[in-house]
C-alpha positions as a Markdown table, in Angstrom:
| # | Residue | x | y | z |
|---|---|---|---|---|
| 1 | Met | 119.5 | 197.4 | 76.4 |
| 2 | Thr | 120.3 | 196.1 | 79.9 |
| 3 | Thr | 119.2 | 192.5 | 80.7 |
| 4 | Arg | 116.9 | 192.6 | 83.7 |
| 5 | Ile | 118.3 | 189.9 | 85.9 |
| 6 | Pro | 122.0 | 190.5 | 86.9 |
| 7 | Leu | 124.5 | 187.7 | 86.9 |
| 8 | Val | 126.9 | 187.4 | 89.9 |
| 9 | Ala | 129.9 | 185.2 | 88.9 |
| 10 | Leu | 130.9 | 183.7 | 92.3 |
| 11 | Ala | 134.4 | 182.3 | 92.8 |
| 12 | His | 135.8 | 180.8 | 96.0 |
| 13 | Gly | 138.5 | 183.4 | 96.6 |
| 14 | Ser | 142.2 | 183.0 | 97.4 |
| 15 | Arg | 145.1 | 184.8 | 99.2 |
| 16 | Asp | 146.9 | 184.6 | 95.8 |
| 17 | Pro | 146.1 | 187.8 | 93.9 |
| 18 | Arg | 146.6 | 185.9 | 90.6 |
| 19 | Ser | 143.4 | 184.0 | 91.3 |
| 20 | Ala | 141.1 | 187.1 | 91.7 |
| 21 | Ala | 142.8 | 188.6 | 88.6 |
| 22 | Thr | 142.0 | 185.6 | 86.5 |
| 23 | Val | 138.4 | 185.6 | 87.7 |
| 24 | His | 138.1 | 189.2 | 86.6 |
| 25 | Glu | 139.7 | 188.4 | 83.2 |
| 26 | Leu | 137.1 | 185.6 | 82.7 |
| 27 | Val | 134.2 | 188.0 | 83.6 |
| 28 | Thr | 135.6 | 190.5 | 81.1 |
| 29 | Val | 135.2 | 187.9 | 78.4 |
| 30 | Val | 131.7 | 187.1 | 79.7 |
| 31 | Arg | 130.7 | 190.7 | 79.4 |
| 32 | Ala | 132.1 | 191.0 | 75.9 |
| 33 | Leu | 130.1 | 188.0 | 74.8 |
| 34 | Arg | 126.8 | 189.4 | 76.3 |
| 35 | Pro | 126.8 | 193.2 | 76.0 |
| 36 | Gly | 124.1 | 194.7 | 78.1 |
| 37 | Leu | 124.1 | 192.0 | 80.7 |
| 38 | Asp | 124.9 | 193.3 | 84.2 |
| 39 | Val | 127.7 | 190.9 | 85.4 |
| 40 | Arg | 129.3 | 191.3 | 88.8 |
| 41 | Val | 132.2 | 189.4 | 90.4 |
| 42 | Ala | 131.9 | 188.1 | 94.0 |
| 43 | Phe | 133.9 | 185.8 | 96.2 |
| 44 | Leu | 133.0 | 183.4 | 99.0 |
| 45 | Asp | 136.2 | 184.0 | 101.1 |
| 46 | Leu | 139.7 | 185.4 | 101.1 |
| 47 | Ser | 139.1 | 187.9 | 98.3 |
| 48 | Ala | 136.9 | 191.0 | 97.8 |
| 49 | Pro | 134.1 | 191.8 | 97.1 |
| 50 | Arg | 132.3 | 189.2 | 99.2 |
| 51 | Leu | 129.0 | 187.7 | 98.0 |
| 52 | Gly | 127.0 | 189.3 | 100.7 |
| 53 | Asp | 128.2 | 192.8 | 99.9 |
| 54 | Val | 127.5 | 192.3 | 96.1 |
| 55 | Leu | 124.0 | 191.0 | 96.7 |
| 56 | Thr | 123.3 | 193.8 | 99.2 |
| 57 | Gly | 124.5 | 196.3 | 96.6 |
| 58 | Leu | 122.2 | 194.9 | 94.0 |
| 59 | His | 119.3 | 195.0 | 96.4 |
| 60 | Asn | 120.0 | 198.6 | 97.2 |
| 61 | Glu | 120.1 | 199.5 | 93.5 |
| 62 | Gly | 116.5 | 198.2 | 93.2 |
| 63 | His | 117.1 | 194.7 | 91.8 |
| 64 | Arg | 114.7 | 192.0 | 93.1 |
| 65 | Glu | 116.0 | 189.0 | 91.1 |
| 66 | Val | 119.6 | 187.8 | 90.8 |
| 67 | Val | 121.3 | 184.7 | 89.4 |
| 68 | Val | 124.5 | 183.5 | 91.2 |
| 69 | Ala | 126.7 | 181.4 | 89.0 |
| 70 | Pro | 129.3 | 179.4 | 90.9 |
| 71 | Leu | 132.6 | 179.3 | 89.1 |
| 72 | Leu | 133.3 | 175.8 | 90.3 |
| 73 | Leu | 134.3 | 172.9 | 88.2 |
| 74 | Gly | 132.4 | 170.2 | 90.1 |
| 75 | Arg | 129.7 | 169.6 | 92.7 |
| 76 | Ala | 131.8 | 169.1 | 95.9 |
| 77 | Tyr | 131.6 | 170.8 | 99.3 |
| 78 | His | 131.7 | 174.4 | 98.1 |
| 79 | Ala | 128.9 | 173.8 | 95.7 |
| 80 | Lys | 126.7 | 171.8 | 98.1 |
| 81 | Val | 127.3 | 173.7 | 101.3 |
| 82 | Asp | 129.3 | 176.9 | 101.1 |
| 83 | Val | 127.4 | 178.6 | 98.2 |
| 84 | Pro | 123.8 | 177.9 | 99.3 |
| 85 | Gly | 124.8 | 178.7 | 102.8 |
| 86 | Ala | 126.3 | 182.1 | 101.9 |
| 87 | Val | 123.3 | 182.9 | 99.7 |
| 88 | Ala | 120.8 | 181.9 | 102.4 |
| 89 | Glu | 122.6 | 184.0 | 105.0 |
| 90 | Thr | 122.3 | 187.1 | 102.8 |
| 91 | Val | 118.7 | 186.5 | 101.7 |
| 92 | Thr | 117.6 | 186.4 | 105.3 |
| 93 | Arg | 118.7 | 190.0 | 105.6 |
| 94 | Leu | 117.2 | 190.9 | 102.2 |
| 95 | Pro | 113.8 | 189.3 | 102.1 |
| 96 | Arg | 112.8 | 191.2 | 98.9 |
| 97 | Leu | 115.7 | 189.8 | 96.9 |
| 98 | Ser | 115.1 | 186.5 | 95.1 |
| 99 | Val | 118.4 | 184.7 | 94.3 |
| 100 | Arg | 118.6 | 181.6 | 92.0 |
| 101 | Ile | 121.8 | 179.6 | 92.1 |
| 102 | Ala | 123.0 | 178.3 | 88.7 |
| 103 | Asp | 124.6 | 174.9 | 88.3 |
| 104 | Val | 128.3 | 174.6 | 88.6 |
| 105 | Leu | 130.4 | 174.7 | 85.5 |
| 106 | Gly | 131.3 | 171.0 | 85.3 |
| 107 | Pro | 131.0 | 168.5 | 83.9 |
| 108 | Asp | 130.7 | 170.0 | 80.4 |
| 109 | Pro | 132.5 | 169.4 | 77.0 |
| 110 | Arg | 133.5 | 173.1 | 76.9 |
| 111 | Leu | 135.7 | 172.7 | 79.9 |
| 112 | Glu | 137.4 | 169.7 | 78.3 |
| 113 | Ser | 137.9 | 171.7 | 75.1 |
| 114 | Ala | 139.4 | 174.5 | 77.1 |
| 115 | Ala | 141.8 | 172.2 | 79.0 |
| 116 | Leu | 143.0 | 170.6 | 75.7 |
| 117 | Arg | 143.6 | 174.0 | 74.2 |
| 118 | Arg | 145.7 | 175.0 | 77.2 |
| 119 | Leu | 147.6 | 171.7 | 76.9 |
| 120 | Ala | 148.3 | 172.3 | 73.2 |
| 121 | Ala | 149.4 | 175.8 | 73.9 |
| 122 | Ala | 152.0 | 174.4 | 76.3 |
| 123 | Gly | 153.3 | 172.2 | 73.6 |
| 124 | Ala | 151.6 | 168.9 | 74.3 |
| 125 | Leu | 150.3 | 167.8 | 70.9 |
| 126 | Pro | 148.4 | 164.6 | 70.0 |
| 127 | Gly | 150.5 | 161.8 | 68.5 |
| 128 | Asp | 153.5 | 162.1 | 70.8 |
| 129 | Gly | 154.0 | 158.5 | 71.9 |
| 130 | Lys | 156.7 | 159.5 | 74.4 |
| 131 | Leu | 154.6 | 162.0 | 76.2 |
| 132 | Gly | 152.6 | 161.2 | 79.4 |
| 133 | Val | 149.9 | 163.5 | 80.5 |
| 134 | Val | 148.9 | 164.2 | 84.1 |
| 135 | Leu | 145.4 | 165.7 | 84.4 |
| 136 | Ala | 145.6 | 167.5 | 87.7 |
| 137 | Gly | 142.7 | 168.7 | 89.8 |
| 138 | Ala | 142.2 | 170.0 | 93.3 |
| 139 | Gly | 140.8 | 166.8 | 94.8 |
| 140 | Ser | 137.8 | 166.4 | 97.1 |
| 141 | Ser | 136.5 | 164.3 | 99.9 |
| 142 | His | 133.4 | 164.0 | 97.6 |
| 143 | Ala | 134.1 | 161.0 | 95.5 |
| 144 | Pro | 132.0 | 161.9 | 92.4 |
| 145 | Ala | 133.9 | 165.1 | 92.0 |
| 146 | Asn | 137.2 | 163.1 | 91.7 |
| 147 | Ala | 135.5 | 160.5 | 89.5 |
| 148 | Ala | 134.7 | 163.2 | 86.9 |
| 149 | Val | 138.5 | 163.9 | 86.6 |
| 150 | His | 139.3 | 160.2 | 86.3 |
| 151 | Gln | 136.7 | 159.8 | 83.6 |
| 152 | Leu | 138.1 | 162.6 | 81.6 |
| 153 | Ala | 141.7 | 161.2 | 81.9 |
| 154 | His | 140.4 | 157.8 | 80.8 |
| 155 | Arg | 138.7 | 159.4 | 77.8 |
| 156 | Trp | 141.9 | 161.3 | 76.8 |
| 157 | Ser | 143.8 | 158.0 | 76.9 |
| 158 | Phe | 142.1 | 156.8 | 73.7 |
| 159 | Gly | 142.9 | 158.4 | 70.4 |
| 160 | Ala | 145.4 | 161.1 | 71.4 |
| 161 | Gly | 148.4 | 158.9 | 70.7 |
| 162 | Trp | 150.2 | 159.7 | 74.0 |
| 163 | Ala | 152.0 | 157.2 | 76.2 |
| 164 | Gly | 149.1 | 157.5 | 78.7 |
| 165 | Val | 147.0 | 159.9 | 80.7 |
| 166 | Glu | 146.6 | 159.8 | 84.5 |
| 167 | Ala | 144.4 | 161.8 | 86.8 |
| 168 | Ala | 146.1 | 163.3 | 89.9 |
| 169 | Phe | 145.0 | 165.5 | 92.7 |
| 170 | Ala | 146.6 | 168.2 | 94.8 |
| 171 | Ala | 144.8 | 167.3 | 98.1 |
| 172 | Ser | 142.1 | 165.1 | 99.7 |
| 173 | Ala | 142.3 | 162.4 | 97.0 |
| 174 | Gln | 144.7 | 159.9 | 95.4 |
| 175 | Pro | 146.7 | 159.5 | 93.3 |
| 176 | Asp | 149.0 | 162.5 | 93.8 |
| 177 | Val | 151.2 | 163.8 | 91.0 |
| 178 | Pro | 154.4 | 161.8 | 91.8 |
| 179 | Thr | 152.3 | 158.6 | 91.7 |
| 180 | Ala | 150.7 | 159.5 | 88.4 |
| 181 | Val | 154.1 | 160.3 | 86.9 |
| 182 | Glu | 155.5 | 156.9 | 88.0 |
| 183 | Arg | 152.6 | 155.1 | 86.4 |
| 184 | Leu | 153.2 | 157.0 | 83.1 |
| 185 | Lys | 157.0 | 156.2 | 83.3 |
| 186 | Ala | 156.0 | 152.5 | 83.5 |
| 187 | Arg | 154.0 | 153.0 | 80.3 |
| 188 | Gly | 157.0 | 154.4 | 78.5 |
| 189 | Ala | 156.6 | 158.1 | 79.0 |
| 190 | Gln | 159.9 | 160.0 | 78.6 |
| 191 | Arg | 158.3 | 163.5 | 79.0 |
| 192 | Ile | 155.5 | 164.8 | 81.0 |
| 193 | Ala | 152.7 | 167.3 | 80.3 |
| 194 | Leu | 150.7 | 168.7 | 83.2 |
| 195 | Ala | 147.1 | 169.4 | 82.2 |
| 196 | Ser | 145.2 | 171.8 | 84.4 |
| 197 | Trp | 141.7 | 171.1 | 85.9 |
| 198 | Phe | 141.8 | 174.4 | 87.7 |
| 199 | Leu | 140.0 | 177.6 | 86.9 |
| 200 | Ala | 142.7 | 179.9 | 88.2 |
| 201 | Pro | 146.2 | 180.0 | 89.6 |
| 202 | Gly | 146.8 | 179.5 | 93.4 |
| 203 | Leu | 148.2 | 177.3 | 96.1 |
| 204 | Leu | 146.9 | 174.0 | 94.8 |
| 205 | Pro | 147.9 | 174.6 | 91.1 |
| 206 | Asp | 151.3 | 175.6 | 92.3 |
| 207 | Arg | 151.5 | 172.4 | 94.4 |
| 208 | Val | 150.9 | 170.1 | 91.5 |
| 209 | Thr | 153.2 | 172.1 | 89.2 |
| 210 | Thr | 156.0 | 171.8 | 91.7 |
| 211 | Ala | 155.5 | 168.1 | 92.0 |
| 212 | Ala | 155.4 | 167.6 | 88.2 |
| 213 | Leu | 158.6 | 169.7 | 87.6 |
| 214 | Ala | 160.3 | 167.5 | 90.2 |
| 215 | Ser | 159.6 | 164.3 | 88.2 |
| 216 | Gly | 163.1 | 164.2 | 86.6 |
| 217 | Leu | 161.6 | 164.2 | 83.2 |
| 218 | Asp | 161.2 | 167.1 | 80.7 |
| 219 | Thr | 157.9 | 168.7 | 81.7 |
| 220 | Val | 155.5 | 171.2 | 80.2 |
| 221 | Val | 152.8 | 172.8 | 82.3 |
| 222 | Ala | 149.4 | 174.0 | 80.9 |
| 223 | Gln | 147.8 | 177.1 | 82.3 |
| 224 | Pro | 144.5 | 177.0 | 84.2 |
| 225 | Leu | 141.3 | 177.3 | 82.3 |
| 226 | Gly | 140.9 | 180.9 | 83.1 |
| 227 | Asp | 139.5 | 183.3 | 80.5 |
| 228 | Asp | 139.1 | 180.7 | 77.8 |
| 229 | Pro | 136.1 | 181.8 | 75.6 |
| 230 | Glu | 134.4 | 178.5 | 76.0 |
| 231 | Val | 134.5 | 178.8 | 79.7 |
| 232 | Ala | 132.9 | 182.2 | 79.4 |
| 233 | Glu | 130.3 | 180.7 | 77.1 |
| 234 | Leu | 129.6 | 178.1 | 79.7 |
| 235 | Val | 129.1 | 180.7 | 82.4 |
| 236 | Leu | 126.4 | 182.3 | 80.2 |
| 237 | His | 124.9 | 179.0 | 79.5 |
| 238 | Arg | 124.5 | 178.2 | 83.2 |
| 239 | Tyr | 123.0 | 181.7 | 83.7 |
| 240 | Ala | 120.5 | 181.1 | 80.9 |
| 241 | Glu | 119.5 | 177.7 | 82.4 |
| 242 | Ala | 118.9 | 179.3 | 85.8 |
| 243 | Cys | 116.8 | 182.1 | 84.2 |
| 244 | Ala | 114.8 | 179.5 | 82.2 |
| 245 | Ala | 114.2 | 177.4 | 85.4 |
| 246 | Glu | 112.9 | 180.5 | 87.2 |
| 247 | Arg | 110.5 | 181.3 | 84.3 |
| 248 | Arg | 109.2 | 177.7 | 84.4 |
| 249 | Asn | 108.6 | 177.9 | 88.1 |
| 250 | Ile | 106.7 | 181.2 | 87.7 |
| 251 | Thr | 104.6 | 179.7 | 84.9 |
| 252 | Thr | 103.8 | 176.7 | 87.1 |
| 253 | Leu | 102.7 | 178.9 | 90.0 |
| 254 | Val | 100.6 | 181.2 | 87.8 |
| 255 | Gly | 99.0 | 178.2 | 86.0 |
């Protein structure tokens, strides 16, 4: 049986083909977890298909309700401005289509679990007192988005048995990766592990990887969160929240 309200998994898009490929891999896992749910992929920019084209296609197929789930790790500019703007622009042309925007993916413990699994798969195991961990994210001019990464790094600092954990950012925020590495060296780190707070490969993940590998220490690099099953579960959770909120709104209006 097909679920009535389609889910559009919306990523930012990238000129790097690995990014779109990773998004499609994640959506394949989402579909496997929820057979019968109509799940589409869309991008804001730089990759195809674009959000407007996907929403128009759903409208033309007869759908009148859609949930757009942003594949974003935090509530920064893309979540606050780009996503609602792109949805609003399309809906003005499709007045019979009702689009509800789900919450962004983060923060959520499932993302943290996925990042730790990627880190362990790269060879960074708890209890290694000579290992310093850099938790690298994109960086944002929106301070709360950066604070979430700092908070996660601070939490990892306790109980893992590493020399230390430092947050770092690829752009728009400090510290950068070299600064984080120097702080870890001062705390006794002799090796470095780069933990990824990115959903998919691309320019910014490559930038922090290059910086980490230039540290002069033995370095292992974790893969982006990508198609981790808990990330897929989280996408479905955000979809369910959006559907439930829609039902509550309808109930209120009817009552």
